[in-house]
Short mmCIF file of C-alpha atoms in Angstrom, two decimals:
data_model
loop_
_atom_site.label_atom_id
_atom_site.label_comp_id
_atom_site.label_asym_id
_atom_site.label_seq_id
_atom_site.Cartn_x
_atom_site.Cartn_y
_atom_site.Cartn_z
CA UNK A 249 -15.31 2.30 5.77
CA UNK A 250 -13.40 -0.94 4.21
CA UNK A 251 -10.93 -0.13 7.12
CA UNK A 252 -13.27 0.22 9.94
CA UNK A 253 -15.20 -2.99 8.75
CA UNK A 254 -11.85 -4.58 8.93
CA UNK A 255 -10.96 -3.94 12.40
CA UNK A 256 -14.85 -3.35 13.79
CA UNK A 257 -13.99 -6.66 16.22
CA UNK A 258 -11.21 -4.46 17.67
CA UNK A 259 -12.93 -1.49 17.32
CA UNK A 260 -16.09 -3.39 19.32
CA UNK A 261 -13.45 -4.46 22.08
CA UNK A 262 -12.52 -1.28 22.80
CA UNK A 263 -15.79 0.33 22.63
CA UNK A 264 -14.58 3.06 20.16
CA UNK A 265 -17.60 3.02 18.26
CA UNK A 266 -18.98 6.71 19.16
CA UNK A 267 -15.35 8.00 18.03
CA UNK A 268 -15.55 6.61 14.75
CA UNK A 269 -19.26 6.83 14.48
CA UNK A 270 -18.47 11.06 14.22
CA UNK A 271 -15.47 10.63 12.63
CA UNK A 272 -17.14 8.74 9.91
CA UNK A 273 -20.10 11.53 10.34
CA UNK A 274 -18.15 14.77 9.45
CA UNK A 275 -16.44 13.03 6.91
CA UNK A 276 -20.07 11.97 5.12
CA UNK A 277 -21.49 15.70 5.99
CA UNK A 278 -18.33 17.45 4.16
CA UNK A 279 -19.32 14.29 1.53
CA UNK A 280 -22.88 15.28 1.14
CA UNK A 281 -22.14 19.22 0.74
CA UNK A 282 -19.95 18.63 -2.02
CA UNK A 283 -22.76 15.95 -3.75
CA UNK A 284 -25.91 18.55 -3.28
CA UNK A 285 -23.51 21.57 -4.69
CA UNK A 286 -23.23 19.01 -7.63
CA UNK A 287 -26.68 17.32 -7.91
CA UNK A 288 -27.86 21.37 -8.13
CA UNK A 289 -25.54 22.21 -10.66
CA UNK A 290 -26.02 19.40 -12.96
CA UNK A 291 -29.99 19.75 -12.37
CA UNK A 292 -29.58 23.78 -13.42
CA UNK A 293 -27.37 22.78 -16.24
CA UNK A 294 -30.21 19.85 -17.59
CA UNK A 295 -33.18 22.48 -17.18
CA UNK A 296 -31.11 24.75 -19.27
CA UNK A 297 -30.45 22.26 -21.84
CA UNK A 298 -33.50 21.10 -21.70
CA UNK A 299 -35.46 24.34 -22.22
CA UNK A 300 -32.89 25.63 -25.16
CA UNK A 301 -34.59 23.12 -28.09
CA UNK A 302 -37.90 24.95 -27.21
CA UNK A 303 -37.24 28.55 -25.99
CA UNK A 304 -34.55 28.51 -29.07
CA UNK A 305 -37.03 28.57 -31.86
CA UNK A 306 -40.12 30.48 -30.15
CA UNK A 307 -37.91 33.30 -28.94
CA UNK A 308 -36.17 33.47 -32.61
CA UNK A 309 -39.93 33.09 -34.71
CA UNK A 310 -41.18 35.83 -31.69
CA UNK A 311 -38.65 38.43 -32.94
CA UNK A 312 -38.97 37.43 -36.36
CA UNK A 313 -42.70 38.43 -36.23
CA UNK A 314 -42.35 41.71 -33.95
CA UNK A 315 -39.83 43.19 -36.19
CA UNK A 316 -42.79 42.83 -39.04
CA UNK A 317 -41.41 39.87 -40.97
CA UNK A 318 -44.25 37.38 -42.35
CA UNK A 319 -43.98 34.07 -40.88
CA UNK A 320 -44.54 31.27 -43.04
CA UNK A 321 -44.60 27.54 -43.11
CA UNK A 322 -41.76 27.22 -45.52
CA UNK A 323 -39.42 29.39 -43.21
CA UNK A 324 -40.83 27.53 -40.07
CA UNK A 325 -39.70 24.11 -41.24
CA UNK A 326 -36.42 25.08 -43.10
CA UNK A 327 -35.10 27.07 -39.59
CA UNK A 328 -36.10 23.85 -37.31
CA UNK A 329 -33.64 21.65 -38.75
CA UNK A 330 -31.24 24.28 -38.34
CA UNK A 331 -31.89 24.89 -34.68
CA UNK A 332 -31.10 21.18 -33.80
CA UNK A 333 -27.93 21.48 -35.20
CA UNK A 334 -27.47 24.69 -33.42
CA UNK A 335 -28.46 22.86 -30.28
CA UNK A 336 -26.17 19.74 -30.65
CA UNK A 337 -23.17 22.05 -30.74
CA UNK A 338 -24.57 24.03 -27.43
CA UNK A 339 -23.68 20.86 -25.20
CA UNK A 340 -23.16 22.58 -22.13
CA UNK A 341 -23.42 20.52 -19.70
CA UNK A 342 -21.40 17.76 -21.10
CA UNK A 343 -18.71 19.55 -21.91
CA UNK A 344 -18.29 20.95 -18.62
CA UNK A 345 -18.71 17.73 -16.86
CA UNK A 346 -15.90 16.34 -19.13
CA UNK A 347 -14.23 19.47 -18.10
CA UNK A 348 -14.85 18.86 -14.47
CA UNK A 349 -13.79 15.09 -14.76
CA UNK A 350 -10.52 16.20 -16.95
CA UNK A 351 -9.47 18.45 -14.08
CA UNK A 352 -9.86 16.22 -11.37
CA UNK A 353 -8.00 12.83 -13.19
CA UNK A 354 -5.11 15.45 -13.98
CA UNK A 355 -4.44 16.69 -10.66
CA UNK A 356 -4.78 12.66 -9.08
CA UNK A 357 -1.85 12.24 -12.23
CA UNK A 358 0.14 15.05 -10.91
CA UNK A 359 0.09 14.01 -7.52
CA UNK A 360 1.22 10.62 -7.98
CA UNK A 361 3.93 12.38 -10.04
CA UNK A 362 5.44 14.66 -7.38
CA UNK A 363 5.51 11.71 -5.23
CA UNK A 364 9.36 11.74 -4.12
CA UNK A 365 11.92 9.26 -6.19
CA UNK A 366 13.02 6.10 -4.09
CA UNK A 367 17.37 6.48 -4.69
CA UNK A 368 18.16 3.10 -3.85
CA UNK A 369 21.91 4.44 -4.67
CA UNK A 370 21.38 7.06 -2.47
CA UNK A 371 19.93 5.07 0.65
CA UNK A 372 22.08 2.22 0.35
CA UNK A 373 25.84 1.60 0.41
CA UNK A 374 25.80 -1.47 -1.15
CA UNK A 375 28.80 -3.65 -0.78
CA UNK A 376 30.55 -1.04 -0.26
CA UNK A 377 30.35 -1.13 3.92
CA UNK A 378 30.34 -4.66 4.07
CA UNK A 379 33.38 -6.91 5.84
CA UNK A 380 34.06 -10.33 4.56
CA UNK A 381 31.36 -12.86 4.92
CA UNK A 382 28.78 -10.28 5.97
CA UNK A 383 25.41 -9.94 4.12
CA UNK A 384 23.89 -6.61 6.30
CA UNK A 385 25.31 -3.81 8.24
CA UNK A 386 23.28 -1.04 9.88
CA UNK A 387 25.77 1.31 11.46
CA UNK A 388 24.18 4.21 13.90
CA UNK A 389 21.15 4.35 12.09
CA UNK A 390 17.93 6.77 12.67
CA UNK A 391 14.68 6.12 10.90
CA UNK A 392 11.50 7.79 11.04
CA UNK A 393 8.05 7.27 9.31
CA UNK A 394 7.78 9.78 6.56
CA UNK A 395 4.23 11.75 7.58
CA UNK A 396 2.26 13.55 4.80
CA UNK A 397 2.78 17.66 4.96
CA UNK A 398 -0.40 19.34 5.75
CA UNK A 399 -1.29 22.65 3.73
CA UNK A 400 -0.22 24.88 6.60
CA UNK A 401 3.24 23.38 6.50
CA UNK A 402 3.32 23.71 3.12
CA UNK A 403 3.00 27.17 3.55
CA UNK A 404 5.76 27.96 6.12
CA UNK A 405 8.33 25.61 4.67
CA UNK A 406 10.49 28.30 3.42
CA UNK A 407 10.30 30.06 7.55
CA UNK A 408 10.18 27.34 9.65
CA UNK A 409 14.19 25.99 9.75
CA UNK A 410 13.59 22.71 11.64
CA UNK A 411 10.96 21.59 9.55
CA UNK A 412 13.96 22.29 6.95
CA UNK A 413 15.78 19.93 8.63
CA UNK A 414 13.65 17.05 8.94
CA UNK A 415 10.22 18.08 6.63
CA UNK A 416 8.42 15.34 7.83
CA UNK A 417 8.48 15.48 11.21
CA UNK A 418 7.05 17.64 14.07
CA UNK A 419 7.39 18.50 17.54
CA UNK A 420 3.59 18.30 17.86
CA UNK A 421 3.64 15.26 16.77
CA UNK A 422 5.87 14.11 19.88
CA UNK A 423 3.98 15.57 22.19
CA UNK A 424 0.48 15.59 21.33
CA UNK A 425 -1.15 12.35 20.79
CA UNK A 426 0.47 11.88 16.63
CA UNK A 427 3.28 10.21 17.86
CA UNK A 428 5.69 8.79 14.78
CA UNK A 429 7.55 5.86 15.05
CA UNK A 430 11.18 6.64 15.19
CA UNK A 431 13.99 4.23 15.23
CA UNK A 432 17.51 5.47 16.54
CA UNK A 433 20.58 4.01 17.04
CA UNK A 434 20.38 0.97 14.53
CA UNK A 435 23.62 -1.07 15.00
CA UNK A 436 23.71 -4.90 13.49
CA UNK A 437 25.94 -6.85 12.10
CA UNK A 438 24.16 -9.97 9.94
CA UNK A 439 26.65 -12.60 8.55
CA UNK A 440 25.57 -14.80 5.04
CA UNK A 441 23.52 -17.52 6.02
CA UNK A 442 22.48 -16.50 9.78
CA UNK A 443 19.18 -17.06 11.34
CA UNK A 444 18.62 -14.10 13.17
CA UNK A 445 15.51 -13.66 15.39
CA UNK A 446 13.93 -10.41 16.90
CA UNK A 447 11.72 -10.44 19.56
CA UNK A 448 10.13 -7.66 21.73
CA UNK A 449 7.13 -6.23 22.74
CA UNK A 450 3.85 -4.87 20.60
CA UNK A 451 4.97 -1.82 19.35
CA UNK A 452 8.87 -2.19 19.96
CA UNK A 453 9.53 -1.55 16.49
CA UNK A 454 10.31 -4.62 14.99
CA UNK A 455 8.36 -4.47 11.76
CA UNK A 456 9.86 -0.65 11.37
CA UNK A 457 13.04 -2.58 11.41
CA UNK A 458 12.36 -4.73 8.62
CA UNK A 459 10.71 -1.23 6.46
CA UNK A 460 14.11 0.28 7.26
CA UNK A 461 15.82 -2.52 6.24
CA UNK A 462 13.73 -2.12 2.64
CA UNK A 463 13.70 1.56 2.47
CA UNK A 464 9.95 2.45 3.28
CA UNK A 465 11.40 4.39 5.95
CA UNK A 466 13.30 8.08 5.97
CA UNK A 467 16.72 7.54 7.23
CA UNK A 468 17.89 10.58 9.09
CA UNK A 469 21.10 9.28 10.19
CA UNK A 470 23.92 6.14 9.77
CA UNK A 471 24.24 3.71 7.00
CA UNK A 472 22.83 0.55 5.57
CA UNK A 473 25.22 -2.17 3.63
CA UNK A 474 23.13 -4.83 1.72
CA UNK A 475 25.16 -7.16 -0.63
CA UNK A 476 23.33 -8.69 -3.45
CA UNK A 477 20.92 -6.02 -3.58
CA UNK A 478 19.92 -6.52 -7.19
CA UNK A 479 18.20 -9.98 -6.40
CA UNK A 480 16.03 -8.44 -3.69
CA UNK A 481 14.25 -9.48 -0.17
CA UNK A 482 12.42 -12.32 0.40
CA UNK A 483 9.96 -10.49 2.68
CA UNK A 484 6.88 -11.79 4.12
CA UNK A 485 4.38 -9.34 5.51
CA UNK A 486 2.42 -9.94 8.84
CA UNK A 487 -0.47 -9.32 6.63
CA UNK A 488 -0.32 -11.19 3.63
CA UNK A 489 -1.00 -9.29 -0.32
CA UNK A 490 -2.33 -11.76 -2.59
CA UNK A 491 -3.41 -11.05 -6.16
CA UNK A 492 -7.13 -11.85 -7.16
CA UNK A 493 -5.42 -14.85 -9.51
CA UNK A 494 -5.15 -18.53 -8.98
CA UNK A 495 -2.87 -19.69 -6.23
CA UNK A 496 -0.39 -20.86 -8.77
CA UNK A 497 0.08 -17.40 -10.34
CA UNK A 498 0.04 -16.18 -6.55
CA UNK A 499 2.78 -18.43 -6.08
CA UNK A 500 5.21 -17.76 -8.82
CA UNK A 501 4.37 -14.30 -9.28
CA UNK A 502 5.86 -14.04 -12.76
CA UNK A 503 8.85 -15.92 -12.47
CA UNK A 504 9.21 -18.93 -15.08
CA UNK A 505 7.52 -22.24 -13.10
CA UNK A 506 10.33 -24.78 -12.27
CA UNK A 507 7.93 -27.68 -11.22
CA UNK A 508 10.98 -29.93 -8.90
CA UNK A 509 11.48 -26.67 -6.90
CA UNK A 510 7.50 -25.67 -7.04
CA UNK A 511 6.95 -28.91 -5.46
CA UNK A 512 9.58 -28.41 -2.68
CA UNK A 513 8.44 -25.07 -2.20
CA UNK A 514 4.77 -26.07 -1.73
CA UNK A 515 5.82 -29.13 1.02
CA UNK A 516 7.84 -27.01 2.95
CA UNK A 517 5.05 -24.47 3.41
CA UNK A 518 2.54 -26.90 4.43
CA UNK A 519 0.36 -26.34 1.51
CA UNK A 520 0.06 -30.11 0.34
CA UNK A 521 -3.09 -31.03 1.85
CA UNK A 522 -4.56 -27.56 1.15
CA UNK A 523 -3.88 -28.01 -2.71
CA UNK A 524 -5.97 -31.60 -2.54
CA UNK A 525 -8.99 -29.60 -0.37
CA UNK A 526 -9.37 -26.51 -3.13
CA UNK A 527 -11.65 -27.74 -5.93
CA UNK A 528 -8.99 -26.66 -8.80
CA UNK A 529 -5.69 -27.80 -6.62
CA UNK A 530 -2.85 -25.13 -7.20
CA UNK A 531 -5.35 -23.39 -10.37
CA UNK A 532 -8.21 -22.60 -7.74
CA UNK A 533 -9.27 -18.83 -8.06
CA UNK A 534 -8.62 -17.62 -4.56
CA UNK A 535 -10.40 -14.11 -5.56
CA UNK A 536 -9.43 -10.83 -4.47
CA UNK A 537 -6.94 -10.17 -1.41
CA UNK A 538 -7.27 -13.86 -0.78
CA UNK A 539 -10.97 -13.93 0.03
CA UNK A 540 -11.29 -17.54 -0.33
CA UNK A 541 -8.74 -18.43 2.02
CA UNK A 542 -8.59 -19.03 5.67
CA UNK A 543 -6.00 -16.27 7.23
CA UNK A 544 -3.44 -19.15 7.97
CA UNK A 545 -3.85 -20.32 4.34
CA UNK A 546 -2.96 -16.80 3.01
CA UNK A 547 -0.10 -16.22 5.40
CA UNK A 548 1.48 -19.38 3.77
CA UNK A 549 0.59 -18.80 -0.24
CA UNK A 550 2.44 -15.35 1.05
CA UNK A 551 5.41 -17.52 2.66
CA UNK A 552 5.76 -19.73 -0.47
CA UNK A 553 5.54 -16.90 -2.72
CA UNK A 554 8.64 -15.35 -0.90
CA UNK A 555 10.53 -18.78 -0.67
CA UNK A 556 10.03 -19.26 -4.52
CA UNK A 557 11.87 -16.37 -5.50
CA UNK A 558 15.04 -17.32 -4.20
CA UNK A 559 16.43 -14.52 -2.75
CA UNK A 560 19.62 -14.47 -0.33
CA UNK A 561 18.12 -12.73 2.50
CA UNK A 562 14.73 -13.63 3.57
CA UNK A 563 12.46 -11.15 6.22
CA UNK A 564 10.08 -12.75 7.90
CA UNK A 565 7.42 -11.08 9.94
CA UNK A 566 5.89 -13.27 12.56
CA UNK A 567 4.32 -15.74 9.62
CA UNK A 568 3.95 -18.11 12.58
CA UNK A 569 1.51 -16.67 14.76
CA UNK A 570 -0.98 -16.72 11.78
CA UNK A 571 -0.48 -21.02 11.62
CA UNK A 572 -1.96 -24.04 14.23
CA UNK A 573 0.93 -25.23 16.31
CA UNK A 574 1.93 -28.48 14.38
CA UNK A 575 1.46 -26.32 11.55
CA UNK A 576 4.41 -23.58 12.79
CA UNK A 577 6.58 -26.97 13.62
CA UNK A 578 6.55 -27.72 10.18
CA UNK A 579 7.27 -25.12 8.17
CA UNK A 580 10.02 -23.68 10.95
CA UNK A 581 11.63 -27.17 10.42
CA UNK A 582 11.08 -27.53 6.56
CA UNK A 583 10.84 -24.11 5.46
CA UNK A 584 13.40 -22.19 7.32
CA UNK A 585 15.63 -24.39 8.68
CA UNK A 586 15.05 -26.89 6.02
CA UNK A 587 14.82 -24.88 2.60
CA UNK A 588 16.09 -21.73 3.89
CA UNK A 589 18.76 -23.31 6.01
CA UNK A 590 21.67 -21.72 3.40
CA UNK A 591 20.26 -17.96 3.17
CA UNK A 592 19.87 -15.60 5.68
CA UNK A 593 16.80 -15.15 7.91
CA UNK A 594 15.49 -12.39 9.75
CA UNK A 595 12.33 -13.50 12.09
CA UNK A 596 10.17 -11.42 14.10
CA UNK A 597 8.29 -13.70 16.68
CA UNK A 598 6.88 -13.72 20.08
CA UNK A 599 7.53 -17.56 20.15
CA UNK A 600 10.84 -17.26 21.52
CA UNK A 601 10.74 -21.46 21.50
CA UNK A 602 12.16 -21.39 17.66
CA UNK A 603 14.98 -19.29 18.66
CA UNK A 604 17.00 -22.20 20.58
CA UNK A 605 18.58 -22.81 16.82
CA UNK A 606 19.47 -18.64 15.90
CA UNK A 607 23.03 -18.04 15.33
CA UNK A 608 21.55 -14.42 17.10
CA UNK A 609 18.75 -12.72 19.03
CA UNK A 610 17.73 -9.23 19.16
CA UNK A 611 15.96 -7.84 21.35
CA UNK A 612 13.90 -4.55 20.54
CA UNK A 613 12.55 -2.54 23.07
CA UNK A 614 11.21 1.15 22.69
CA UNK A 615 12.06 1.49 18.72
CA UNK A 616 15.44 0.80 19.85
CA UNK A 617 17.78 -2.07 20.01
CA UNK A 618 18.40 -2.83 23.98
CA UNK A 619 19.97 -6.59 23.46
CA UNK A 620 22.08 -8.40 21.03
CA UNK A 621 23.10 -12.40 21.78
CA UNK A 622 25.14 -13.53 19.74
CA UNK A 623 27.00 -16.34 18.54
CA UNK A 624 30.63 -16.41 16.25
CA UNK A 625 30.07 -15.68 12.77
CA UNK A 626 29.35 -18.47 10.65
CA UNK A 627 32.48 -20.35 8.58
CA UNK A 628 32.13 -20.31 5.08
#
C-alpha cells in the first residue's frame, strides 16, 4: 500500500486503478482468512481460560460430594487458594501465542540467514585486470537481475538442468510478460580521473549498469577490474535514502566532521541558501526518508553525502533531473567538474548539454552498449 500511494499519480495516469484495486483485493481476502482463523482461535482459547477458574472448582467439589465425601467450609476455602495456583500455571493461551510468535520471528531469522553471501573476492578481480592508469575494466560481461525462486522451482531444482545453470532465471520469464533485465556484452575501459557520461533511453539499462558495476547484480559471464576497491563508490541513487536524523548526520554519515571540507562540500552542492531557510541550519531534523524536504533538496543532501566521503570513483545517477536549471549549472560546474574534477565520474543523464566536457560517452541502448566516443586517455 506504501508503494501504490507512492506512485498512485502514475498509477492515475495510466488508469491502472482496477488492476491494482484486485490485486490489492486478493491480497486483503487471503489477509482476512488468516486474521478470522486467528481472532477464532484466540476467542476459543480466552473462553477456555476463562471458564477453567470456575468449572475447575465446581466440577472438583461435584465429585468430591458424589463419591460421599462431606463437604465443608474448611475444605472449601483451603482448596480455592490452591486452584488459583493451579490455574496460573494452566496459561494456555499465552503460552501458545508466545509459541506462535517464537515460530514465526525464527523462521523471518532464518531466512535472512540463508540469504546468499556477497564474495566481493569472488565477483571482482581487483587490480588484478587493470592496465596502467586505468581505474575500471568490464571485459565481455553478462548481468542479470537475480529473481526470487518460487516454491515450485524449489522443488524441481535437482531435475530441471538449465535452471542449474542459471537458478534465477527462466524462459517464462522471457517470454511471458516477467521480463528480467539482462545486460550482455559489457565492454569499458574507464581511465583515473575521467568524466564519463551515459546516456540512452528509459529502460536502456543504464542504472543496471551502475548495480553491476556495485555487485547488486548476478554476473553470468566476463570480468570486472575495480582498483581501490577498499575505499568504495561514491554512488548517488536516482532516488535518494536519507536517514530520519538531522541533515548534518545525513551528511557525514559517520565519518569524523572536517568543517573546511564540510563547507566546500555544502557550496558545491547548492545547499547554502537551503541551510539559512531550515529553522535549525545543517541540525534541522529532516524526519524519516527525508519527509521534510523538497525532492530536489533530498537529491542534493544525497549528492553531498556521496561527495563527502571521498571516494575515487563517483556514480552518479541522473542527480540532475531532480534540480531547477540554474540549480544543475551549479553543482555540474562546482560539484563535478569543480570538486570532483580529480576522481572519476560516471553520469547517467538525458541532458546530453553537460557532456560537451566528458573525456567519453556511452551510449546504451537495449541493456546493451551500442556506442562508445571516446577521447585519449588522460596523462597522469
Amino acid at each position: 500500500m506504501t508503494e501504490i500511494l507512492k506512485g498512485i499519480r502514475i498509477i492515475k495516469f495510466s488508469t491502472w486503478e482496477a488492476h491494482f484495486k484486485t490485486h490489492v483485493g486478493n491480497w486483503r481476502s487471503k489477509e482476512l482468512c488468516s486474521l478470522q482463523t486467528v481472532k477464532y482461535l484466540q476467542a476459543l482459547l480466552g473462553f477456555i481460560w476463562g471458564t477453567i477458574p470456575i468449572l475447575l472448582p465446581f466440577l472438583t467439589f461435584s465429585m468430591y460430594t458424589l463419591l460421599g465425601n462431606e463437604l465443608t467450609a474448611t475444605k472449601v476455602f483451603t482448596c480455592l487458594p490452591l486452584f488459583q495456583i493451579l490455574t496460573e500455571s494452566l496459561d494456555i493461551p499465552t503460552k501458545l501465542n508466545e509459541t506462535i510468535e517464537s515460530w514465526v520471528a525464527l523462521k523471518r531469522v532464518q531466512k535472512f540467514l540463508d540469504l546468499k553471501e556477497s564474495d566481493f573476492e569472488e565477483y571482482y578481480l581487483f587490480e588484478e585486470g587493470l592496465a596502467e592508469g586505468e581505474c575500471m575494466k568490464i571485459a565481455g560481461g553478462n548481468f542479470h537481475w537475480e529473481r526470487p525462486k518460487r516454491a515450485k522451482e524449489r522443488t524441481n531444482d535437482d531435475s530441471n538442468s538449465t535452471q542449474e545453470k542459471a537458478p534465477n532465471v527462466n524462459d517464462s520469464d522471457v517470454k511471458g510478460g516477467n521480463h528480467i533485465v539482462r545486460l550482455e556484452d559489457i565492454d569499458l575501459n574507464i581511465y583515473k580521473g575521467q568524466f564519463v557520461g551515459i546516456v540512452g533511453q528509459v529502460g536502456s539499462g543504464k542504472s543496471s549498469l551502475f548495480a553491476a558495476i556495485t555487485a547488486d547484480m548476478v554476473m553470468e559471464g566476463g570480468s570486472i577490474a575495480v582498483a581501490h576497491l577498499d575505499q568504495g563508490f561514491g554512488l548517488v541513487t536516482q532516488e535518494p535514502w536519507l536517514q530520519q536524523a538531522t541533515l548534518k548526520e545525513n551528511i557525514l554519515f559517520g565519518k569524523a566532521f572536517n568543517a573546511q571540507w564540510y563547507d566546500r562540500v555544502i557550496e558545491a552542492c547548492a545547499l547554502t541558501d537551503d541551510l539559512k531557510i531550515l529553522p535549525s541550519g545543517d541540525e534541522t531534523e529532516i524526519g524519516e526518508s527525508g519527509a521534510t524536504l523538497s525532492g530536489g533538496q533530498k537529491a542534493r543532501v544525497s549528492l553531498a553525502r556521496a561527495v563527502y566521503q571521498d571516494s575515487d570513483i563517483y556514480l552518479l545517477d541522473d542527480p540532475l533531473a531532480a534540480v531547477d536549471v540554474h540549480v544543475g549549472h551549479h553543482i555540474f560546474s562546482k560539484c563535478i567538474m569543480g570538486l570532483l574534477r580529480h576522481k572519476t565520474r560516471i553520469l547517467c543523464t538525458h541532458h546530453t548539454k553537460y557532456l560537451t566536457e566528458a573525456d567519453m560517452v556511452v551510449v546504451m541502448d537495449g541493456c546493451k552498449v551500442t556506442n562508445i566516443g571516446e577521447c585519449d586517455a588522460p596523462s597522469k
